[in-house]
Coordinates of C-alpha atoms (C1' of nucleotides) in Angstrom, one line a residue:
Chain V
M625 CA -39.5 10.2 38.7
V626 CA -39.5 6.6 39.7
R627 CA -42.0 5.7 42.5
V628 CA -42.1 2.2 43.7
R629 CA -43.6 0.4 46.7
F630 CA -43.6 -2.6 48.9
A631 CA -47.1 -3.5 50.0
P632 CA -47.1 -6.4 52.4
S633 CA -50.2 -7.8 54.0
P634 CA -49.7 -8.0 57.7
T635 CA -50.7 -11.7 58.1
G636 CA -47.5 -13.0 59.5
P637 CA -43.8 -12.1 59.9
L638 CA -41.8 -10.8 57.0
H639 CA -41.2 -13.7 54.7
I640 CA -37.8 -14.1 53.0
G641 CA -39.5 -13.7 49.6
G642 CA -41.2 -10.6 50.7
A643 CA -37.9 -9.3 52.0
R644 CA -36.4 -9.8 48.6
S645 CA -39.2 -8.0 46.9
A646 CA -38.8 -5.1 49.3
L647 CA -35.1 -5.1 48.7
F648 CA -35.4 -5.0 44.9
N649 CA -37.9 -2.2 45.2
Y650 CA -35.6 -0.4 47.5
L651 CA -32.5 -0.9 45.3
F652 CA -34.4 0.2 42.2
A653 CA -35.7 3.3 43.9
R654 CA -32.3 4.3 45.3
K655 CA -30.5 3.6 42.0
N656 CA -32.9 5.8 40.1
N657 CA -33.1 8.5 42.7
G658 CA -36.8 7.6 43.1
V659 CA -39.2 7.3 46.0
F660 CA -39.7 4.1 47.9
I661 CA -43.1 3.7 49.6
V662 CA -44.3 1.1 52.2
R663 CA -48.0 0.6 52.3
I664 CA -49.9 -2.0 54.4
E665 CA -52.5 -4.1 52.6
D666 CA -54.7 -5.2 55.5
T667 CA -58.0 -5.8 53.8
D668 CA -58.0 -9.3 55.0
L669 CA -59.7 -8.5 58.3
E670 CA -59.5 -12.1 59.5
R671 CA -55.8 -12.6 59.2
S672 CA -54.3 -9.1 59.5
S673 CA -52.8 -8.0 62.8
R674 CA -50.9 -5.0 64.1
E675 CA -48.3 -7.4 65.5
S676 CA -47.5 -8.7 62.1
E677 CA -47.4 -5.2 60.8
K678 CA -44.9 -4.3 63.5
N679 CA -42.9 -7.3 62.8
I680 CA -42.7 -6.6 59.1
L681 CA -41.7 -3.0 59.6
E682 CA -39.1 -4.0 62.2
S683 CA -37.6 -6.6 59.9
L684 CA -37.3 -4.1 57.1
K685 CA -35.5 -1.6 59.3
W686 CA -33.3 -4.3 60.7
L687 CA -32.3 -5.2 57.1
G688 CA -31.4 -1.6 56.5
I689 CA -34.3 -1.0 54.1
T690 CA -35.8 2.4 54.8
W691 CA -38.6 4.1 53.0
D692 CA -39.3 7.7 52.1
E693 CA -43.0 7.7 52.2
G694 CA -45.7 5.4 53.8
I695 CA -46.6 3.8 57.0
E696 CA -45.0 5.5 60.1
V697 CA -43.2 8.1 58.1
G698 CA -46.3 9.6 56.4
G699 CA -46.4 11.5 53.1
E700 CA -48.8 13.3 50.8
N701 CA -50.6 10.2 49.6
G702 CA -51.7 8.7 52.9
P703 CA -53.1 7.1 54.8
Y704 CA -50.9 4.1 54.0
R705 CA -53.0 1.4 55.6
Q706 CA -55.8 0.2 53.3
T707 CA -58.4 -0.1 56.0
E708 CA -58.0 3.6 56.5
R709 CA -58.7 4.4 52.9
L710 CA -62.0 2.7 52.5
N711 CA -64.0 5.7 51.3
L712 CA -61.5 6.1 48.5
Y713 CA -62.3 2.6 47.2
Q714 CA -66.0 3.1 47.6
K715 CA -65.8 6.2 45.5
Y716 CA -64.2 4.3 42.6
A717 CA -66.4 1.2 43.1
R718 CA -69.5 3.5 42.7
K719 CA -68.0 5.0 39.6
L720 CA -67.4 1.6 38.0
I721 CA -71.0 0.5 38.8
E722 CA -72.4 3.7 37.4
E723 CA -70.5 3.4 34.2
G724 CA -71.4 -0.2 33.8
F725 CA -68.0 -1.7 34.4
A726 CA -69.1 -3.5 37.6
Y727 CA -72.3 -4.8 39.1
Y728 CA -73.8 -6.0 42.4
C729 CA -73.8 -9.7 42.9
F730 CA -76.2 -11.2 45.4
C731 CA -75.1 -14.8 45.2
T732 CA -74.4 -16.3 48.6
E733 CA -71.3 -18.3 49.3
E734 CA -73.5 -21.4 49.4
E735 CA -74.8 -20.8 45.9
L736 CA -71.3 -20.1 44.6
E737 CA -70.1 -23.3 46.2
E738 CA -73.0 -25.1 44.6
E739 CA -72.1 -23.7 41.2
R740 CA -68.5 -24.7 41.6
K741 CA -69.5 -28.2 42.5
N742 CA -71.8 -28.6 39.5
L743 CA -69.1 -27.3 37.1
L744 CA -66.6 -29.6 38.6
A745 CA -69.0 -32.5 38.3
K746 CA -69.4 -31.8 34.6
G747 CA -65.7 -31.8 34.3
E748 CA -65.7 -28.0 33.6
M749 CA -63.6 -25.2 35.0
P750 CA -64.9 -23.8 38.2
R751 CA -65.7 -20.1 37.5
Y752 CA -68.4 -17.5 38.0
L753 CA -70.9 -17.7 35.3
G754 CA -72.2 -14.2 35.6
K755 CA -75.6 -15.0 37.0
C756 CA -76.1 -11.5 38.5
R757 CA -74.8 -9.6 35.6
N758 CA -78.2 -8.5 34.3
L759 CA -80.5 -8.5 37.4
T760 CA -83.7 -6.5 37.0
P761 CA -84.5 -3.8 39.6
A762 CA -87.2 -6.0 40.9
E763 CA -84.9 -8.9 41.5
K764 CA -82.4 -6.6 43.3
E765 CA -85.2 -5.3 45.5
K766 CA -86.2 -8.9 46.3
Y767 CA -82.7 -9.9 47.4
L768 CA -82.2 -6.7 49.3
A769 CA -85.5 -7.3 51.1
E770 CA -84.2 -10.8 52.0
G771 CA -81.4 -9.0 53.7
R772 CA -78.7 -10.1 51.4
K773 CA -75.5 -8.1 51.4
P774 CA -74.2 -7.9 47.8
T775 CA -70.6 -8.0 46.6
V776 CA -69.4 -5.9 43.7
R777 CA -68.1 -7.8 40.7
F778 CA -66.1 -6.5 37.8
K779 CA -67.6 -7.2 34.4
V780 CA -64.8 -8.8 32.4
P781 CA -65.2 -8.1 28.7
A782 CA -65.2 -11.1 26.5
G783 CA -62.8 -11.9 23.7
R784 CA -60.1 -9.5 24.6
T785 CA -56.4 -10.0 24.7
I786 CA -54.5 -8.3 27.5
V787 CA -50.8 -7.7 26.7
I788 CA -48.3 -7.0 29.5
N789 CA -44.9 -5.8 28.6
D790 CA -43.1 -7.1 31.7
L791 CA -39.7 -5.6 32.5
V792 CA -38.2 -8.9 33.4
R793 CA -40.4 -11.3 31.5
G794 CA -41.0 -9.5 28.3
V795 CA -44.4 -9.7 26.5
V796 CA -47.0 -11.8 28.3
T797 CA -50.5 -12.1 27.0
F798 CA -53.8 -13.3 28.6
E799 CA -57.2 -13.9 27.1
T800 CA -60.1 -12.3 29.0
D801 CA -62.2 -15.4 28.2
G802 CA -60.2 -17.2 30.8
I803 CA -61.1 -14.8 33.5
G804 CA -64.5 -14.9 35.2
D805 CA -66.1 -11.8 36.7
F806 CA -64.2 -11.2 39.9
I807 CA -65.2 -9.6 43.1
I808 CA -63.8 -6.1 43.7
V809 CA -65.7 -5.3 46.9
K810 CA -66.7 -7.9 49.4
S811 CA -70.1 -8.1 51.0
D812 CA -68.8 -6.3 54.1
G813 CA -67.8 -3.3 51.9
I814 CA -64.0 -4.1 52.0
P815 CA -62.3 -4.0 48.7
T816 CA -60.4 -7.1 47.5
Y817 CA -56.7 -7.1 46.7
N818 CA -57.0 -6.7 42.9
F819 CA -59.1 -3.6 43.3
A820 CA -57.4 -1.9 46.2
V821 CA -54.0 -2.4 44.8
V822 CA -54.9 -0.6 41.6
I823 CA -56.5 2.3 43.4
D824 CA -53.6 2.7 45.7
D825 CA -50.9 2.4 43.1
V826 CA -52.7 5.0 41.0
T827 CA -53.3 7.4 43.8
M828 CA -49.8 7.0 45.1
G829 CA -48.3 7.7 41.7
I830 CA -46.6 4.3 41.5
T831 CA -44.6 4.2 38.2
H832 CA -43.2 0.6 38.5
V833 CA -44.9 -2.3 40.1
L834 CA -42.1 -4.7 41.1
R835 CA -43.5 -7.8 42.8
G836 CA -43.3 -11.6 43.0
E837 CA -44.3 -13.8 40.1
E838 CA -47.3 -15.1 42.0
H839 CA -49.0 -11.9 41.0
L840 CA -48.4 -12.2 37.3
S841 CA -51.7 -13.9 36.6
N842 CA -53.5 -11.2 38.6
T843 CA -52.1 -8.5 36.4
P844 CA -54.7 -8.8 33.6
R845 CA -57.5 -8.2 36.1
Q846 CA -55.8 -5.2 37.4
I847 CA -55.1 -3.8 33.9
L848 CA -58.8 -4.2 33.2
I849 CA -59.5 -2.0 36.2
Y850 CA -56.9 0.6 35.2
E851 CA -58.6 0.8 31.7
A852 CA -62.1 1.0 33.0
L853 CA -61.1 3.9 35.3
G854 CA -59.1 5.6 32.6
F855 CA -55.9 5.3 34.6
K856 CA -52.4 5.3 33.2
I857 CA -51.0 1.7 33.5
P858 CA -47.6 1.5 35.3
E859 CA -44.7 -0.6 34.3
F860 CA -44.7 -4.1 35.7
A861 CA -41.8 -6.3 36.6
H862 CA -42.4 -9.8 38.1
I863 CA -39.6 -11.4 40.0
S864 CA -39.5 -15.1 40.1
L865 CA -40.2 -16.9 43.3
I866 CA -37.8 -18.3 45.9
L867 CA -38.2 -22.0 46.2
G868 CA -37.4 -24.4 49.0
K869 CA -35.2 -27.4 48.6
D870 CA -38.1 -29.4 47.2
R871 CA -38.6 -26.8 44.5
T872 CA -41.9 -25.5 45.7
K873 CA -42.7 -22.0 46.9
M874 CA -40.9 -21.4 50.3
S875 CA -43.3 -21.9 53.1
K876 CA -43.3 -22.7 56.8
R877 CA -42.6 -26.4 56.2
H878 CA -39.3 -25.5 54.7
G879 CA -38.1 -24.4 58.2
A880 CA -36.9 -20.9 58.7
T881 CA -38.7 -18.7 56.3
S882 CA -39.0 -15.4 58.0
V883 CA -36.5 -12.6 58.4
E884 CA -36.9 -12.8 62.2
N885 CA -36.0 -16.5 62.2
Y886 CA -32.6 -15.6 60.6
R887 CA -32.1 -12.7 62.9
E888 CA -32.6 -14.9 65.9
K889 CA -30.3 -17.5 64.6
G890 CA -27.5 -15.0 64.4
Y891 CA -27.4 -14.0 60.8
L892 CA -26.2 -10.5 60.1
P893 CA -28.6 -8.1 58.2
E894 CA -25.9 -7.2 55.7
A895 CA -25.3 -10.9 55.0
L896 CA -29.0 -11.6 54.5
V897 CA -29.3 -8.6 52.2
N898 CA -26.2 -9.6 50.2
F899 CA -27.5 -13.1 49.9
L900 CA -31.0 -12.1 48.9
A901 CA -29.7 -9.7 46.3
L902 CA -27.8 -12.5 44.7
L903 CA -30.9 -14.7 44.6
G904 CA -32.4 -13.7 41.3
W905 CA -30.1 -10.9 40.5
S906 CA -26.6 -11.0 39.3
P907 CA -24.1 -8.1 39.0
G908 CA -22.6 -9.8 35.8
T909 CA -19.2 -9.7 37.4
E910 CA -17.3 -12.2 39.5
E911 CA -17.8 -10.3 42.7
E912 CA -20.0 -11.8 45.4
I913 CA -19.7 -9.5 48.5
F914 CA -21.6 -6.2 48.3
T915 CA -22.5 -3.5 50.7
M916 CA -26.0 -2.0 50.4
E917 CA -24.4 1.0 48.7
Q918 CA -22.6 -1.2 46.2
L919 CA -25.8 -3.0 45.5
I920 CA -27.6 0.3 44.8
E921 CA -24.9 1.4 42.5
R922 CA -25.0 -1.9 40.5
F923 CA -28.7 -2.8 40.6
S924 CA -30.7 -3.0 37.4
L925 CA -33.8 -4.7 36.4
D926 CA -32.4 -6.2 33.2
R927 CA -30.0 -8.3 35.3
V928 CA -32.9 -9.9 37.2
A929 CA -33.2 -13.6 36.3
K930 CA -36.4 -15.1 35.0
N931 CA -36.0 -18.5 36.5
P932 CA -37.0 -19.3 40.1
A933 CA -34.2 -19.7 42.6
I934 CA -33.8 -22.3 45.3
F935 CA -32.9 -21.0 48.7
D936 CA -29.3 -22.1 49.2
L937 CA -28.6 -22.2 52.9
D938 CA -25.0 -23.2 52.3
K939 CA -24.3 -20.0 50.5
L940 CA -26.1 -17.9 53.0
N941 CA -24.0 -19.6 55.7
W942 CA -20.8 -18.8 53.8
I943 CA -21.7 -15.2 53.3
N944 CA -22.7 -14.8 56.9
G945 CA -19.5 -16.4 58.1
Y946 CA -17.6 -14.1 55.8
Y947 CA -19.2 -11.0 57.4
I948 CA -18.7 -12.3 60.9
R949 CA -15.0 -12.7 60.2
N950 CA -14.4 -9.6 58.2
S951 CA -16.6 -7.0 59.8
E952 CA -15.4 -4.5 62.5
L953 CA -14.7 -6.6 65.6
S954 CA -16.5 -4.2 67.9
R955 CA -19.7 -4.6 65.8
I956 CA -19.5 -8.4 66.0
V957 CA -18.9 -8.2 69.7
E958 CA -21.9 -5.9 70.2
L959 CA -24.1 -8.2 68.1
S960 CA -23.0 -11.3 69.8
L961 CA -23.4 -9.9 73.4
P962 CA -27.0 -11.1 73.7
Y963 CA -26.1 -14.7 72.9
F964 CA -23.4 -14.6 75.6
Q965 CA -25.9 -13.1 78.1
S966 CA -28.6 -15.6 77.5
C967 CA -26.3 -18.5 78.3
G968 CA -25.0 -16.8 81.4
Y969 CA -21.4 -16.2 80.2
V970 CA -21.8 -12.5 80.4
S971 CA -23.9 -10.6 82.9
N972 CA -26.8 -8.4 81.9
N973 CA -24.9 -5.2 82.8
P974 CA -21.5 -6.2 81.6
T975 CA -18.5 -4.6 83.3
D976 CA -15.6 -3.2 81.3
E977 CA -13.6 -6.3 82.4
E978 CA -16.3 -8.6 81.0
M979 CA -16.4 -6.7 77.7
R980 CA -12.6 -6.8 77.4
K981 CA -12.7 -10.5 77.8
L982 CA -15.6 -10.9 75.5
T983 CA -13.9 -8.9 72.8
K984 CA -10.9 -11.2 73.0
V985 CA -13.1 -14.3 73.1
V986 CA -15.0 -13.2 70.0
E987 CA -11.9 -12.3 68.2
A988 CA -10.5 -15.8 68.8
T989 CA -13.7 -17.7 68.1
R990 CA -15.3 -15.9 65.2
E991 CA -13.1 -17.8 62.9
Y992 CA -15.1 -20.9 63.5
V993 CA -18.7 -19.9 63.1
V994 CA -21.3 -19.4 60.6
T995 CA -23.8 -17.7 62.8
L996 CA -23.5 -15.5 65.9
S997 CA -25.5 -18.0 68.0
E998 CA -22.7 -20.6 67.6
L999 CA -20.2 -18.3 69.3
P1000 CA -20.9 -19.3 72.9
E1001 CA -20.4 -23.0 72.3
H1002 CA -17.0 -22.3 70.9
A1003 CA -16.3 -19.9 73.7
A1004 CA -17.3 -22.4 76.4
I1005 CA -13.7 -23.2 77.1
F1006 CA -13.2 -19.6 78.3
Y1007 CA -16.2 -19.5 80.6
Q1008 CA -16.6 -23.0 82.1
K1009 CA -15.4 -23.3 85.7
E1010 CA -14.9 -27.1 85.3
L1011 CA -13.5 -28.2 82.0
I1012 CA -15.2 -31.0 80.1
F1013 CA -12.6 -33.4 78.7
E1014 CA -13.1 -35.0 75.4
E1015 CA -12.0 -38.6 75.1
E1016 CA -9.3 -37.7 72.6
A1017 CA -8.0 -35.0 74.9
K1018 CA -7.7 -37.4 77.8
T1019 CA -5.4 -39.7 75.8
F1020 CA -2.9 -36.8 75.5
L1021 CA -2.9 -36.4 79.3
A1022 CA -2.6 -40.0 80.2
E1023 CA 1.2 -40.5 80.0
E1024 CA 3.3 -39.9 83.1
E1025 CA 6.0 -38.2 80.9
T1026 CA 3.6 -35.6 79.5
R1027 CA 2.2 -35.0 83.0
N1028 CA 5.6 -34.1 84.2
I1029 CA 6.2 -31.8 81.3
L1030 CA 2.9 -30.1 82.0
R1031 CA 3.9 -29.6 85.6
K1032 CA 7.1 -27.8 84.5
I1033 CA 5.1 -25.6 82.1
A1034 CA 2.7 -24.7 84.9
D1035 CA 5.6 -23.4 87.0
K1036 CA 7.0 -21.4 84.1
I1037 CA 3.8 -19.6 83.2
K1038 CA 4.2 -16.9 85.8
E1039 CA 7.6 -16.0 84.2
I1040 CA 6.0 -14.7 81.1
P1041 CA 6.4 -11.0 81.1
G1042 CA 3.2 -9.0 80.5
F1043 CA 1.3 -12.0 79.4
E1044 CA 0.4 -10.5 76.1
E1045 CA -0.1 -12.6 73.0
E1046 CA 3.3 -11.8 71.6
E1047 CA 5.1 -12.7 74.7
I1048 CA 3.1 -15.9 75.1
K1049 CA 3.9 -16.8 71.5
G1050 CA 7.6 -16.4 72.1
F1051 CA 7.3 -18.4 75.3
L1052 CA 5.5 -21.3 73.6
K1053 CA 8.0 -21.3 70.7
K1054 CA 11.0 -21.8 73.1
L1055 CA 9.2 -24.3 75.3
P1056 CA 10.2 -27.6 73.6
K1057 CA 13.9 -26.7 73.5
E1058 CA 13.9 -25.5 77.1
L1059 CA 12.3 -28.7 78.2
G1060 CA 14.4 -30.8 76.0
V1061 CA 11.4 -32.5 74.3
G1062 CA 9.7 -32.5 70.9
G1063 CA 6.8 -30.1 70.2
K1064 CA 4.5 -33.1 70.0
K1065 CA 4.9 -33.6 73.7
V1066 CA 4.2 -30.0 74.5
Y1067 CA 1.5 -28.4 72.4
M1068 CA -1.3 -30.9 72.2
P1069 CA -1.0 -31.9 75.8
L1070 CA -1.0 -28.3 76.8
R1071 CA -4.1 -27.6 74.7
A1072 CA -5.8 -30.6 76.2
A1073 CA -4.9 -29.5 79.7
L1074 CA -6.0 -25.9 79.1
T1075 CA -9.2 -26.5 77.2
G1076 CA -10.1 -30.2 77.5
K1077 CA -10.3 -30.3 73.8
T1078 CA -8.0 -31.1 70.9
H1079 CA -9.3 -28.4 68.7
G1080 CA -9.7 -24.7 69.2
P1081 CA -8.1 -21.3 68.8
E1082 CA -4.4 -20.7 68.7
L1083 CA -2.8 -21.6 72.0
Y1084 CA -1.4 -18.2 72.6
Q1085 CA -4.9 -16.7 72.2
V1086 CA -6.3 -19.3 74.6
M1087 CA -3.6 -18.4 77.2
A1088 CA -3.9 -14.7 76.8
I1089 CA -7.6 -14.9 77.4
L1090 CA -7.4 -17.2 80.4
G1091 CA -4.6 -15.1 82.0
P1092 CA -1.7 -16.6 83.9
E1093 CA -3.5 -17.5 87.1
E1094 CA -6.3 -19.4 85.3
A1095 CA -3.9 -21.1 82.9
E1096 CA -1.7 -22.3 85.8
R1097 CA -4.7 -23.3 87.8
R1098 CA -6.1 -25.4 85.0
I1099 CA -2.9 -27.3 84.5
K1100 CA -2.4 -27.9 88.2
N1101 CA -5.9 -29.0 88.6
L1102 CA -5.1 -32.1 86.6
F1103 CA -2.9 -33.3 89.4
N1104 CA -5.3 -33.0 92.3
Chain E
rG258 C1' -57.4 -29.7 34.4
rG259 C1' -57.5 -24.3 31.9
rC260 C1' -54.2 -20.1 31.8
rC261 C1' -49.3 -18.0 32.7
rC262 C1' -44.1 -18.3 33.7
rC263 C1' -39.5 -21.0 33.7
rA264 C1' -35.4 -24.7 31.9
rU265 C1' -26.7 -23.9 31.7
rG266 C1' -22.8 -28.4 37.0
rG267 C1' -25.9 -30.7 43.5
rU268 C1' -27.2 -25.0 44.4
rC269 C1' -26.8 -19.6 42.9
rA270 C1' -25.4 -18.0 38.2
rA271 C1' -22.3 -15.5 33.6
rG272 C1' -23.4 -16.2 28.6
rU273 C1' -27.4 -12.9 24.2
rG274 C1' -25.1 -17.2 16.6
rG275 C1' -18.6 -18.9 16.3
rU276 C1' -16.0 -19.2 24.0
rU277 C1' -11.1 -24.3 26.1
rA278 C1' -19.2 -22.8 28.3
rA279 C1' -17.0 -17.7 33.4
rG280 C1' -17.4 -17.1 38.7
rA281 C1' -19.4 -18.3 43.7
rC282 C1' -21.4 -22.0 47.4
rA283 C1' -21.1 -27.2 48.4
rC284 C1' -17.8 -31.4 47.6
rC285 C1' -12.6 -33.7 46.9
rG286 C1' -7.2 -33.0 47.0
rC287 C1' -2.7 -30.3 48.2
rC288 C1' -0.3 -26.1 50.9
rC289 C1' -0.3 -23.2 55.3
rU290 C1' -0.9 -24.2 60.6
rU291 C1' 2.6 -29.0 65.7
rU292 C1' -5.1 -28.5 66.5
rC293 C1' -9.6 -27.2 64.1
rA294 C1' -11.4 -23.4 61.3
rA295 C1' -10.1 -19.5 58.2
rG296 C1' -6.9 -18.5 54.0
rG297 C1' -4.0 -20.0 49.4
rC298 C1' -3.7 -23.4 45.2
rG299 C1' -5.8 -27.2 42.2
rG300 C1' -9.7 -30.7 40.9
rU301 C1' -14.7 -33.4 39.9
rA302 C1' -19.1 -31.6 37.8
rA303 C1' -23.7 -28.4 33.3
rC304 C1' -26.3 -26.3 28.2
rC305 C1' -33.9 -31.3 29.5
rC306 C1' -35.4 -34.0 24.7
rG307 C1' -36.8 -33.8 19.5
rG308 C1' -37.4 -31.2 15.1
rG309 C1' -36.3 -27.0 12.3
rU310 C1' -33.5 -21.9 10.7
rU311 C1' -28.2 -21.2 9.7
rC312 C1' -21.8 -22.4 7.0
rG313 C1' -22.3 -22.7 12.4
rA314 C1' -26.7 -23.1 17.8
rA315 C1' -26.6 -23.1 25.1
rU316 C1' -28.0 -18.8 22.4
rC317 C1' -33.4 -17.9 17.2
rC318 C1' -38.4 -20.8 15.9
rC319 C1' -41.8 -25.0 16.7
rG320 C1' -43.3 -29.3 19.5
rG321 C1' -42.6 -32.4 23.6
rU322 C1' -41.0 -33.3 28.6
rG323 C1' -40.1 -31.5 33.4
rG324 C1' -40.7 -27.9 37.3
rG325 C1' -43.2 -23.7 39.3
rG326 C1' -47.2 -20.2 39.8
rU327 C1' -52.4 -19.0 39.5
rC328 C1' -57.4 -20.0 39.0
rA329 C1' -61.1 -17.3 46.8
rC330 C1' -66.0 -12.4 49.5
rC331 C1' -56.5 -14.3 50.7
rA332 C1' -53.1 -11.1 49.4

RNA sequence: GGCCCCAUGGUCAAGUGGUUAAGACACCGCCCUUUCAAGGCGGUAACCCGGGUUCGAAUCCCGGUGGGGUCACCA
């Protein structure tokens, strides 16, 4: 049985890279009929917050990533917040100390900083030299008497080679000589990441650890802990990072990096999922658009790329536009409603009439946008009381001849039966012949008169949305 | 700097010893449309460098170079 997990630390909103890790874990679990667990790694007391935790969980749900076991939903291996499992870590830390795999370290941060500086000054690698490895009971007593609070360090064996058979990278080896004794329990009794992650993964029965590549160099430390405790080592798969345009790890300075940023900007969850899936994974076919179900069906670890991927906003935009244009209209209307409300085009408790109009407006304008938030600006022509005329539009309305033509059109508008799109289309088509002029004198001036612009949705759509009275009013308004 | 990972068009990426080196985004052109977009068709554009191995390397090996990650009482 495959059991995987996503274990974010709640120190900020869900990052785009974290979202992809979560997605890959989710896809892998579903594909293999396994279990997907979400656990919160909140051992950094300084930076962790419940708000961040909430944000992360909400972002995951928004993306359509659900979990079978973990925070909120519970399960047999809980609790799923590390700060609630402290006694568990203490138990194993004691065991490691008793069996000689770990020891108390009384060095203060100042002393460690001093050591670091000295090594650096000598041109050597800053690392912990193992000063407290063999403290005598008397020395320990002395430190304790001074009121020092010890940390617990893992005793890294010398001269060993740690081999990882990574599911995406293949065989990766590390020498233990390059690893100094590292802290597994902080002086306040809270475990560090490298320790807690092992205990949790073991006690939660994790079979595959699928995570970002930044964790690859931590893996040998973790393996050492697995071995010391006699635990079975899970499979590892390290996914390469998502880089910004400047080819460094995506961070705040690259602009929008959190899922909520994209949500606010009007990206659809299915578009973001689709895009993220394609970033670092390839179906091996020429298809590009996938539903979550299709992704689950096709996902496999051996099609995950080893090289880092640059976040390509253009492609996300294309995918998002695709979904906006091709999804069920009612869904797009529902999702875009808040954007229309916040700019005042639609009231907070929309009437049926408002919703009918909004539906037609969205249908006509969704062809032009990349995100939902752009919809209102394209829809402005349907909601503004006073039109704003572009310079180019004015030139179409300047000539006396076209003004006369428009006057005639205005009077004919009420003759259109039903005023549905089909009828309007027919009306527009016959217009030039009826008026005895070329189409050039009709369509562009009419568009300019109706919208104040030279670009926009099909004229018949524009008129159908405005309705006969408003259409007539707008034209006649030009002559007042 | 030590250690680790990576290297196909501008970007995402197929490719696993013999291919005209796919496809998508972006870009350019044409068509469609009396607008723009969308859509359709077409085009420009790539195997980091140097050595091997081999009849034959984008594909295998070694070495450079470049990029990234990591070296915390952060995760």
